Short mmCIF file of C-alpha atoms and ligand atoms in Angstrom, two decimals:
data_model
loop_
_atom_site.label_atom_id
_atom_site.label_comp_id
_atom_site.label_asym_id
_atom_site.label_seq_id
_atom_site.Cartn_x
_atom_site.Cartn_y
_atom_site.Cartn_z
CA UNK A 1 97.36 72.31 189.20
CA UNK A 2 100.76 73.98 189.16
CA UNK A 3 103.57 72.65 187.01
CA UNK A 4 106.51 71.14 188.90
CA UNK A 5 109.79 72.89 188.25
CA UNK A 6 113.21 71.33 188.67
CA UNK A 7 115.10 73.12 191.44
CA UNK A 8 118.39 72.78 189.60
CA UNK A 9 117.77 73.55 185.94
CA UNK A 10 114.24 74.94 185.99
CA UNK A 11 113.01 72.21 183.64
CA UNK A 12 109.38 71.11 183.59
CA UNK A 13 109.64 67.54 182.34
CA UNK A 14 110.17 64.62 184.62
CA UNK A 15 110.61 60.90 184.15
CA UNK A 16 110.49 57.78 186.27
CA UNK A 17 113.66 55.80 186.90
CA UNK A 18 114.17 52.56 188.76
CA UNK A 19 116.77 52.85 191.47
CA UNK A 20 118.14 50.20 193.82
CA UNK A 21 119.57 51.64 197.05
CA UNK A 22 122.94 50.21 198.15
CA UNK A 23 122.38 47.25 200.47
CA UNK A 24 118.74 46.95 199.49
CA UNK A 25 117.26 44.49 197.02
CA UNK A 26 114.04 46.42 196.53
CA UNK A 27 113.78 48.82 193.66
CA UNK A 28 112.55 52.31 194.31
CA UNK A 29 110.93 54.37 191.64
CA UNK A 30 112.53 57.78 191.47
CA UNK A 31 110.97 60.80 189.86
CA UNK A 32 113.76 62.68 188.19
CA UNK A 33 114.18 65.71 185.97
CA UNK A 34 114.45 64.45 182.40
CA UNK A 35 116.81 67.29 181.50
CA UNK A 36 119.44 67.13 184.24
CA UNK A 37 118.55 63.94 186.12
CA UNK A 38 118.06 65.51 189.53
CA UNK A 39 115.82 63.31 191.69
CA UNK A 40 112.83 65.26 192.91
CA UNK A 41 111.08 62.46 194.69
CA UNK A 42 110.60 58.74 195.17
CA UNK A 43 107.45 56.71 194.89
CA UNK A 44 106.36 54.39 197.65
CA UNK A 45 107.95 50.95 197.05
CA UNK A 46 104.52 49.36 197.52
CA UNK A 47 103.24 51.46 194.61
CA UNK A 48 106.19 50.21 192.59
CA UNK A 49 105.38 46.59 193.33
CA UNK A 50 101.76 47.22 192.31
CA UNK A 51 103.09 48.45 188.98
CA UNK A 52 105.15 45.24 188.72
CA UNK A 53 102.00 43.19 189.37
CA UNK A 54 100.16 45.13 186.66
CA UNK A 55 103.07 44.56 184.30
CA UNK A 56 102.99 40.81 184.82
CA UNK A 57 99.21 40.83 184.31
CA UNK A 58 99.61 42.73 181.06
CA UNK A 59 102.28 40.23 180.00
CA UNK A 60 99.88 37.35 180.74
CA UNK A 61 97.13 39.00 178.68
CA UNK A 62 99.66 39.52 175.90
CA UNK A 63 100.51 35.80 175.90
CA UNK A 64 96.82 34.87 175.75
CA UNK A 65 96.28 37.24 172.82
CA UNK A 66 99.24 35.69 171.02
CA UNK A 67 97.73 32.24 171.56
CA UNK A 68 94.33 33.40 170.24
CA UNK A 69 96.02 34.95 167.19
CA UNK A 70 97.87 31.68 166.58
CA UNK A 71 94.65 29.64 166.92
CA UNK A 72 92.90 31.96 164.45
CA UNK A 73 95.69 31.44 161.92
CA UNK A 74 95.45 27.66 162.29
CA UNK A 75 91.73 27.78 161.41
CA UNK A 76 92.40 29.22 157.98
ZN1 ZN B 101 116.62 69.65 186.03
#
């Protein structure tokens, strides 16, 4: 696999950023250069919403774990 290179600064590190287009309520996930911030691509909004679903599932698991931890402490 080749390493992606930023067309502006030649950097090799990229990050994801949430971006809301003007007049649109949906958030797009942009892939941008972490050095200069140039957007090199956008992820499919449906992929983004899948990530949101995963996030809420992780949050739910987190709450359950917190409850289990609390119950364990009450037993002592
Ligand atoms: Zn760059």
